[in-house]
Tab-separated table of C-alpha atoms in Angstrom:
chain	number	residue	atom	x	y	z
M	1	MET	CA	-134.394	58.526	15.705
M	2	ARG	CA	-132.645	56.415	13.108
M	3	THR	CA	-129.544	54.890	14.262
M	4	ARG	CA	-126.427	53.998	12.070
M	5	ASP	CA	-125.781	50.449	11.631
M	6	PRO	CA	-122.605	49.464	13.289
M	7	VAL	CA	-119.615	48.772	10.968
M	8	PRO	CA	-118.704	45.191	11.259
M	9	ARG	CA	-115.142	44.492	12.345
M	10	VAL	CA	-113.197	42.029	10.259
M	11	ARG	CA	-110.319	40.313	11.936
M	12	THR	CA	-107.423	39.425	9.594
M	13	ARG	CA	-104.174	37.572	10.276
M	14	TRP	CA	-101.063	39.767	9.883
M	15	SER	CA	-98.537	38.744	7.274
M	16	ALA	CA	-95.275	40.320	6.332
M	17	PRO	CA	-95.467	42.507	3.305
M	18	SER	CA	-93.991	41.016	0.200
M	19	CYS	CA	-90.457	42.142	-0.490
M	20	PRO	CA	-89.466	43.790	-3.662
M	21	SER	CA	-87.433	41.773	-6.121
M	22	GLY	CA	-83.774	41.310	-5.048
M	23	PHE	CA	-84.477	41.074	-1.341
M	24	GLY	CA	-85.506	38.434	1.092
M	25	THR	CA	-85.417	34.725	0.444
M	26	GLY	CA	-84.296	34.921	-3.182
M	27	ALA	CA	-81.401	37.214	-2.292
M	28	SER	CA	-80.246	34.897	0.498
M	29	ALA	CA	-80.079	31.891	-1.828
M	30	SER	CA	-78.191	33.896	-4.431
M	31	SER	CA	-75.678	35.141	-1.841
M	32	SER	CA	-75.186	31.603	-0.549
M	33	ARG	CA	-74.458	30.395	-4.056
M	34	ARG	CA	-71.967	33.191	-4.598
M	35	GLY	CA	-70.242	32.379	-1.269
M	36	SER	CA	-69.960	28.731	-2.181
M	37	ALA	CA	-68.503	29.626	-5.545
M	38	LEU	CA	-65.977	31.891	-3.838
M	39	ILE	CA	-64.908	29.134	-1.455
M	40	ILE	CA	-64.564	26.680	-4.326
M	41	ALA	CA	-62.527	29.227	-6.275
M	42	LEU	CA	-60.228	29.739	-3.297
M	43	TRP	CA	-59.718	25.980	-2.955
M	44	VAL	CA	-58.951	25.739	-6.668
M	45	LEU	CA	-56.458	28.585	-6.368
M	46	LEU	CA	-54.866	26.897	-3.337
M	47	ALA	CA	-54.600	23.593	-5.210
M	48	LEU	CA	-53.082	25.344	-8.217
M	49	ALA	CA	-50.624	27.172	-5.963
M	50	LEU	CA	-49.582	23.911	-4.348
M	51	LEU	CA	-49.276	22.242	-7.745
M	52	ILE	CA	-47.200	25.077	-9.158
M	53	GLY	CA	-45.073	25.190	-5.996
M	54	GLY	CA	-44.464	21.456	-6.289
M	55	PHE	CA	-43.446	21.823	-9.919
M	56	ALA	CA	-41.132	24.713	-8.996
M	57	PHE	CA	-39.571	22.675	-6.158
M	58	ASP	CA	-39.071	19.670	-8.432
M	59	MET	CA	-37.466	21.871	-11.061
M	60	THR	CA	-35.165	23.404	-8.450
M	61	VAL	CA	-34.138	19.991	-7.125
M	62	GLU	CA	-33.660	18.555	-10.612
M	63	THR	CA	-31.626	21.596	-11.620
M	64	GLY	CA	-29.450	21.176	-8.525
M	65	VAL	CA	-28.995	17.449	-9.097
M	66	THR	CA	-28.240	17.972	-12.779
M	67	GLY	CA	-25.735	20.692	-11.915
M	68	HIS	CA	-24.105	18.456	-9.310
M	69	TYR	CA	-23.684	15.573	-11.738
M	70	ARG	CA	-22.440	17.946	-14.413
M	71	ASN	CA	-19.784	19.254	-12.008
M	72	ARG	CA	-18.913	15.707	-10.967
M	73	LEU	CA	-18.362	14.765	-14.612
M	74	LYS	CA	-16.160	17.834	-15.099
M	75	ALA	CA	-14.221	16.946	-11.949
M	76	GLN	CA	-13.746	13.415	-13.262
M	77	TYR	CA	-12.337	14.754	-16.519
M	78	LEU	CA	-10.024	17.054	-14.579
M	79	ALA	CA	-8.762	14.096	-12.511
M	80	GLN	CA	-8.095	12.218	-15.759
M	81	ALA	CA	-6.260	15.280	-17.075
M	82	GLY	CA	-4.096	15.128	-13.966
M	83	VAL	CA	-3.185	11.503	-14.687
M	84	GLU	CA	-2.253	12.439	-18.267
M	85	GLN	CA	-0.077	15.227	-16.884
M	86	ALA	CA	1.596	12.681	-14.621
M	87	ARG	CA	2.209	10.324	-17.553
M	88	SER	CA	3.873	13.152	-19.452
M	89	MET	CA	6.098	14.042	-16.490
M	90	ILE	CA	7.090	10.414	-15.937
M	91	MET	CA	8.023	10.021	-19.606
M	92	ARG	CA	10.136	13.170	-19.390
M	93	SER	CA	11.887	11.861	-16.268
M	94	LEU	CA	13.119	8.806	-18.187
M	95	ASP	CA	15.411	10.863	-20.405
M	96	VAL	CA	15.998	14.096	-18.477
M	97	LYS	CA	19.638	15.209	-18.718
M	98	GLY	CA	21.869	18.180	-18.073
M	99	ASP	CA	22.075	20.818	-15.391
M	100	ALA	CA	19.482	23.102	-16.937
M	101	PRO	CA	16.214	22.766	-18.878
M	102	GLU	CA	16.239	22.520	-22.630
M	103	GLU	CA	15.433	25.527	-24.765
M	104	ASP	CA	11.791	26.626	-24.371
M	105	GLU	CA	11.266	24.029	-21.607
M	106	ASP	CA	9.483	25.168	-18.476
M	107	GLU	CA	11.969	25.167	-15.596
M	108	ASP	CA	9.484	23.960	-12.997
M	109	ALA	CA	8.523	21.021	-15.225
M	110	TRP	CA	12.197	20.210	-15.756
M	111	VAL	CA	12.899	20.278	-11.999
M	112	ARG	CA	10.005	17.904	-11.337
M	113	ALA	CA	11.184	15.508	-14.028
M	114	LEU	CA	14.744	15.674	-12.662
M	115	ASN	CA	13.552	14.905	-9.144
M	116	LEU	CA	11.394	12.023	-10.335
M	117	SER	CA	14.469	10.526	-12.003
M	118	ARG	CA	16.128	10.472	-8.542
M	119	GLY	CA	13.087	8.951	-6.872
M	120	VAL	CA	11.981	12.248	-5.301
M	121	ALA	CA	8.190	12.525	-5.115
M	122	VAL	CA	6.150	15.324	-6.667
M	123	SER	CA	3.590	16.448	-4.088
M	124	GLY	CA	0.778	18.980	-4.056
M	125	MET	CA	1.117	20.119	-7.658
M	126	ALA	CA	-1.988	22.212	-8.483
M	127	VAL	CA	-3.108	23.194	-11.983
M	128	ASP	CA	-6.082	25.460	-12.793
M	129	LEU	CA	-7.912	24.283	-15.880
M	130	GLY	CA	-11.163	25.690	-17.223
M	131	ALA	CA	-13.765	26.077	-14.501
M	132	GLY	CA	-11.870	23.914	-12.020
M	133	ARG	CA	-8.496	22.516	-11.075
M	134	PHE	CA	-6.642	19.303	-10.334
M	135	THR	CA	-4.036	18.523	-7.697
M	136	LEU	CA	-1.428	15.871	-8.337
M	137	ASP	CA	0.941	13.656	-6.372
M	138	ILE	CA	3.458	11.319	-8.037
M	139	ILE	CA	5.164	9.033	-5.538
M	140	PRO	CA	7.652	6.262	-6.373
M	141	GLU	CA	6.411	2.979	-4.900
M	142	GLN	CA	9.820	2.374	-3.356
M	143	GLY	CA	8.787	4.933	-0.784
M	144	ARG	CA	6.897	1.989	0.781
M	145	ARG	CA	7.859	-1.487	1.976
M	146	ASN	CA	7.033	-4.390	-0.337
M	147	VAL	CA	4.862	-6.623	1.835
M	148	HIS	CA	6.064	-9.791	0.085
M	149	MET	CA	9.703	-9.115	0.883
M	150	LEU	CA	9.424	-8.415	4.591
M	151	ALA	CA	11.420	-10.564	6.976
M	152	ASP	CA	10.000	-11.208	10.422
M	153	GLU	CA	12.195	-8.461	11.863
M	154	ASP	CA	10.829	-6.020	9.265
M	155	TRP	CA	7.281	-6.944	10.235
M	156	GLU	CA	8.128	-6.337	13.868
M	157	GLU	CA	9.456	-2.861	13.075
M	158	ILE	CA	6.272	-2.042	11.128
M	159	LEU	CA	3.890	-3.391	13.760
M	160	ASP	CA	5.804	-1.559	16.479
M	161	GLN	CA	5.620	1.672	14.461
M	162	ALA	CA	1.833	1.193	14.170
M	163	GLY	CA	1.445	0.858	17.936
M	164	ILE	CA	0.202	-2.749	17.827
M	165	PRO	CA	0.846	-4.588	21.132
M	166	GLN	CA	3.802	-6.955	20.961
M	167	ASP	CA	1.766	-9.953	22.085
M	168	ARG	CA	-0.136	-9.818	18.765
M	169	TRP	CA	2.884	-9.669	16.461
M	170	GLY	CA	3.419	-13.416	16.236
M	171	ALA	CA	-0.156	-14.171	15.159
M	172	LEU	CA	-0.174	-11.383	12.557
M	173	ILE	CA	3.125	-12.502	11.005
M	174	ASP	CA	2.252	-16.217	10.987
M	175	CYS	CA	-1.256	-15.657	9.600
M	176	PHE	CA	0.137	-13.503	6.800
M	177	ASN	CA	2.747	-16.089	5.842
M	178	ASP	CA	0.159	-18.899	5.919
M	179	TRP	CA	-2.062	-16.834	3.610
M	180	ILE	CA	0.579	-16.337	0.905
M	181	ASP	CA	2.568	-19.594	1.043
M	182	GLU	CA	1.678	-22.549	-1.181
M	183	GLY	CA	1.380	-25.224	1.497
M	184	ASP	CA	-1.399	-26.034	3.942
M	185	GLU	CA	0.842	-26.552	6.946
M	186	HIS	CA	0.024	-24.298	9.883
M	187	ARG	CA	2.625	-22.118	11.483
M	188	LEU	CA	2.580	-21.985	15.264
M	189	LEU	CA	0.232	-18.976	15.484
M	190	GLY	CA	-0.978	-19.025	11.889
M	191	ALA	CA	-4.148	-20.201	10.128
M	192	GLU	CA	-4.794	-22.200	6.968
M	193	SER	CA	-8.047	-22.801	5.104
M	194	ASP	CA	-9.326	-25.315	7.664
M	195	ASP	CA	-9.214	-22.698	10.416
M	196	ALA	CA	-12.624	-21.756	11.831
M	197	PHE	CA	-12.001	-18.109	10.884
M	198	TYR	CA	-12.000	-18.940	7.157
M	199	GLU	CA	-14.631	-21.681	7.349
M	200	ASP	CA	-17.105	-19.300	8.999
M	201	ARG	CA	-16.533	-16.766	6.239
M	202	GLY	CA	-16.746	-19.258	3.401
M	203	TYR	CA	-13.379	-18.738	1.683
M	204	GLU	CA	-9.947	-20.318	1.701
M	205	CYS	CA	-6.407	-19.028	2.043
M	206	LYS	CA	-5.130	-17.582	-1.195
M	207	ASN	CA	-1.765	-19.404	-1.104
M	208	ALA	CA	-0.381	-16.740	-3.429
M	209	PRO	CA	0.944	-13.161	-3.189
M	210	LEU	CA	-1.431	-10.277	-2.504
M	211	ASP	CA	-2.716	-8.252	-5.433
M	212	THR	CA	-3.401	-5.165	-3.334
M	213	ILE	CA	-2.764	-4.134	0.259
M	214	ASP	CA	-6.537	-4.032	0.881
M	215	GLU	CA	-6.437	-7.821	0.670
M	216	LEU	CA	-4.875	-7.885	4.136
M	217	LEU	CA	-8.404	-7.456	5.500
M	218	LEU	CA	-9.194	-11.026	4.379
M	219	ILE	CA	-6.454	-12.507	6.572
M	220	LYS	CA	-7.092	-13.684	10.102
M	221	SER	CA	-5.936	-11.220	12.826
M	222	PHE	CA	-5.758	-8.310	10.341
M	223	SER	CA	-8.639	-6.112	11.479
M	224	LYS	CA	-9.597	-2.828	9.854
M	225	ALA	CA	-7.900	-0.956	12.695
M	226	VAL	CA	-4.647	-2.869	12.114
M	227	VAL	CA	-4.675	-2.259	8.356
M	228	PHE	CA	-6.104	1.249	8.041
M	229	GLY	CA	-5.939	2.606	11.568
M	230	GLY	CA	-8.594	3.457	14.110
M	231	VAL	CA	-9.904	2.206	17.416
M	232	SER	CA	-9.016	-1.446	18.002
M	233	GLU	CA	-11.704	-3.641	19.534
M	234	GLU	CA	-9.082	-6.297	20.338
M	235	ASP	CA	-6.914	-3.889	22.368
M	236	ASP	CA	-9.390	-2.284	24.773
M	237	GLY	CA	-10.226	0.597	22.459
M	238	GLU	CA	-6.624	1.591	21.826
M	239	LYS	CA	-6.156	3.698	18.691
M	240	LEU	CA	-3.827	2.153	16.113
M	241	GLU	CA	-1.875	3.948	13.396
M	242	GLY	CA	-2.612	1.537	10.539
M	243	ILE	CA	0.039	-0.168	8.397
M	244	ALA	CA	-1.452	0.128	4.886
M	245	LYS	CA	0.089	3.534	4.144
M	246	TRP	CA	3.598	2.088	4.581
M	247	LEU	CA	3.138	-1.004	2.420
M	248	THR	CA	2.924	-1.909	-1.259
M	249	THR	CA	2.727	-5.035	-3.397
M	250	TRP	CA	5.055	-3.644	-6.079
M	251	GLY	CA	8.777	-2.962	-6.291
M	252	ASP	CA	11.991	-4.812	-5.572
M	253	GLY	CA	11.784	-4.462	-1.787
M	254	LYS	CA	14.345	-1.678	-1.415
M	255	VAL	CA	13.330	1.606	0.170
M	256	ASN	CA	14.075	4.822	-1.687
M	257	LEU	CA	15.476	7.147	0.957
M	258	ASN	CA	14.779	10.166	-1.268
M	259	THR	CA	10.995	9.740	-1.035
M	260	ALA	CA	10.161	7.439	1.902
M	261	THR	CA	8.384	9.008	4.857
M	262	ARG	CA	9.899	9.230	8.294
M	263	GLU	CA	7.734	6.322	9.477
M	264	VAL	CA	8.812	4.058	6.609
M	265	LEU	CA	12.497	4.837	7.134
M	266	LEU	CA	12.118	3.975	10.816
M	267	THR	CA	11.016	0.460	9.806
M	268	VAL	CA	14.359	-0.177	8.090
M	269	SER	CA	16.557	-2.238	10.397
M	270	GLY	CA	19.813	-0.454	11.155
M	271	LEU	CA	18.376	3.101	11.067
M	272	ASN	CA	17.522	4.857	14.318
M	273	GLU	CA	15.582	8.079	14.832
M	274	GLN	CA	18.704	10.236	14.685
M	275	ASP	CA	19.761	8.656	11.376
M	276	VAL	CA	16.306	9.150	9.886
M	277	GLU	CA	16.082	12.807	10.920
M	278	ALA	CA	19.497	13.432	9.341
M	279	LEU	CA	18.413	11.732	6.095
M	280	LEU	CA	15.215	13.780	5.926
M	281	GLU	CA	17.191	16.980	6.342
M	282	GLY	CA	19.991	15.983	3.980
M	283	ARG	CA	17.730	15.033	1.071
M	284	LYS	CA	16.477	18.620	0.854
M	285	GLY	CA	19.832	19.433	-0.768
M	286	PRO	CA	22.364	22.160	0.010
M	287	ASP	CA	19.724	24.908	-0.154
M	288	GLY	CA	17.571	23.143	2.464
M	289	VAL	CA	14.435	23.725	0.392
M	290	GLU	CA	12.233	20.948	-0.960
M	291	GLY	CA	11.148	20.993	-4.599
M	292	THR	CA	14.370	22.427	-6.059
M	293	LYS	CA	16.854	20.905	-8.490
M	294	ASP	CA	19.368	19.873	-5.821
M	295	ASP	CA	16.928	17.624	-3.927
M	296	GLY	CA	17.809	14.038	-3.096
M	297	PHE	CA	20.980	12.025	-2.580
M	298	ASP	CA	22.836	10.770	-5.655
M	299	SER	CA	23.707	7.450	-4.035
M	300	VAL	CA	23.186	5.404	-0.885
M	301	GLU	CA	26.914	5.694	-0.164
M	302	LYS	CA	26.695	9.499	-0.081
M	303	ALA	CA	23.649	9.317	2.142
M	304	MET	CA	25.372	6.969	4.588
M	305	SER	CA	28.443	9.191	4.595
M	306	TYR	CA	26.268	12.250	5.212
M	307	ILE	CA	24.781	10.780	8.387
M	308	GLY	CA	28.032	9.132	9.433
M	309	LEU	CA	26.657	5.598	9.347
M	310	THR	CA	28.529	2.489	8.292
M	311	ASN	CA	26.030	-0.336	8.221
M	312	PRO	CA	26.126	-2.619	5.151
M	313	ALA	CA	22.892	-4.360	6.184
M	314	ALA	CA	20.974	-1.076	6.253
M	315	ALA	CA	22.574	0.117	3.002
M	316	GLU	CA	21.430	-3.038	1.202
M	317	ARG	CA	17.821	-2.206	2.050
M	318	LEU	CA	18.038	1.314	0.604
M	319	THR	CA	18.233	2.874	-2.855
M	320	THR	CA	18.304	6.322	-4.481
M	321	LYS	CA	17.394	5.305	-8.025
M	322	GLY	CA	14.229	6.501	-9.651
M	323	GLU	CA	11.828	3.591	-9.965
M	324	SER	CA	9.741	2.484	-12.914
M	325	ILE	CA	6.638	1.966	-10.755
M	326	LEU	CA	4.914	5.058	-9.383
M	327	ARG	CA	1.757	5.851	-7.457
M	328	VAL	CA	-0.319	8.714	-8.912
M	329	ILE	CA	-3.057	10.493	-6.972
M	330	SER	CA	-5.063	13.009	-9.006
M	331	ILE	CA	-7.965	14.999	-7.514
M	332	GLY	CA	-10.244	17.011	-9.820
M	333	GLU	CA	-12.440	19.748	-8.363
M	334	VAL	CA	-15.211	21.946	-9.804
M	335	ALA	CA	-17.418	24.217	-7.659
M	336	GLY	CA	-16.673	22.197	-4.537
M	337	VAL	CA	-17.369	18.823	-6.186
M	338	ARG	CA	-14.315	16.542	-6.068
M	339	THR	CA	-13.421	13.260	-7.789
M	340	GLY	CA	-10.212	11.305	-7.231
M	341	ILE	CA	-8.173	8.816	-9.220
M	342	TRP	CA	-5.627	6.528	-7.551
M	343	CYS	CA	-3.465	4.488	-9.885
M	344	ILE	CA	-0.171	2.624	-10.139
M	345	LEU	CA	1.795	3.239	-13.333
M	346	ARG	CA	4.768	1.356	-14.734
M	347	ALA	CA	7.265	3.249	-16.914
M	348	ALA	CA	9.165	0.926	-19.257
M	349	ASP	CA	10.132	0.708	-22.936
M	350	LYS	CA	9.372	4.402	-23.403
M	351	LYS	CA	5.722	4.020	-22.427
M	352	VAL	CA	3.649	4.278	-19.275
M	353	THR	CA	1.257	1.419	-18.502
M	354	PRO	CA	-1.451	1.353	-15.774
M	355	LEU	CA	-1.152	-1.554	-13.327
M	356	PHE	CA	-3.933	-0.533	-10.955
M	357	TRP	CA	-6.757	1.987	-11.265
M	358	ARG	CA	-9.442	3.225	-8.886
M	359	GLU	CA	-11.600	6.313	-9.091
M	360	GLU	CA	-14.520	7.579	-7.022
M	361	PRO	CA	-16.248	10.819	-5.970
M	362	LEU	CA	-15.049	12.518	-2.785
M	363	GLU	CA	-18.151	14.469	-1.676
């Protein structure tokens, strides 16, 4: 019997079937490339977003800064407009006459000019102009004490009013007098150029009158707290009132009782608190209202009679005449941005001339 030859068995190693196109290893590489491209694109978009955001922020800041400076410039012009308004009012006060305004003249403007002619200050005048406004004060300098014409007793009244301890008065008065006198001889509590205070600071005594009240800060013993007020390091942290607001370097030394503050009037020897309160009430006029045409006393004699005081020494220190030197404070404001001008004007020979000028932003 014929037998069938056995079929030989062939052993083969198994291998994965080949994948159709688009699958497997080639597809994985392509997907990886697409993922990388997507990540790069996202980073580019993020960088562009940051760049655009930075540009937008810079533009916003620059727009804000530009707008701020534009408003500051407008406020400065408004402050200058206020000074021009003051010049016009001062010129009008030099020749104001009669009991009523002239034809077609604004009554309020006439009242202000009339009061200025009597030495009555104009305070808080506000004028809207364009996109902003200015506020204006016109104050005769005789509402303050001329620092160069103060006797020792006047200094004592001022220093007492400022709350400065009495044991410091002598040094303050002597140091001031040594600063302005022409000699180099020391007063008892004073200081000349050879004093260690001035040598350490590298300057000498002026030996001449002050140009401005701020110059007091250069003088020995006159600290910032003494001049402008604040906490005094020399007096165990005691708060001082500050004397600068009561002093000036201009004027004839007399105090205009129609415009001086209560504190200034209290520094006049011969006037007590009761006298000063009566003067403040009496200068409002018969109607008792400030800013009307009957404000102010016509003469020192009438003022003294009104308060029932007979004191020739006090009367000699006072005046009711409108003065040719005035302090003008003009504040311009636009959209919350404020700029101020502080100046001293002299009215003479039918013109108004600046003697001192300072302006700065008030933000």
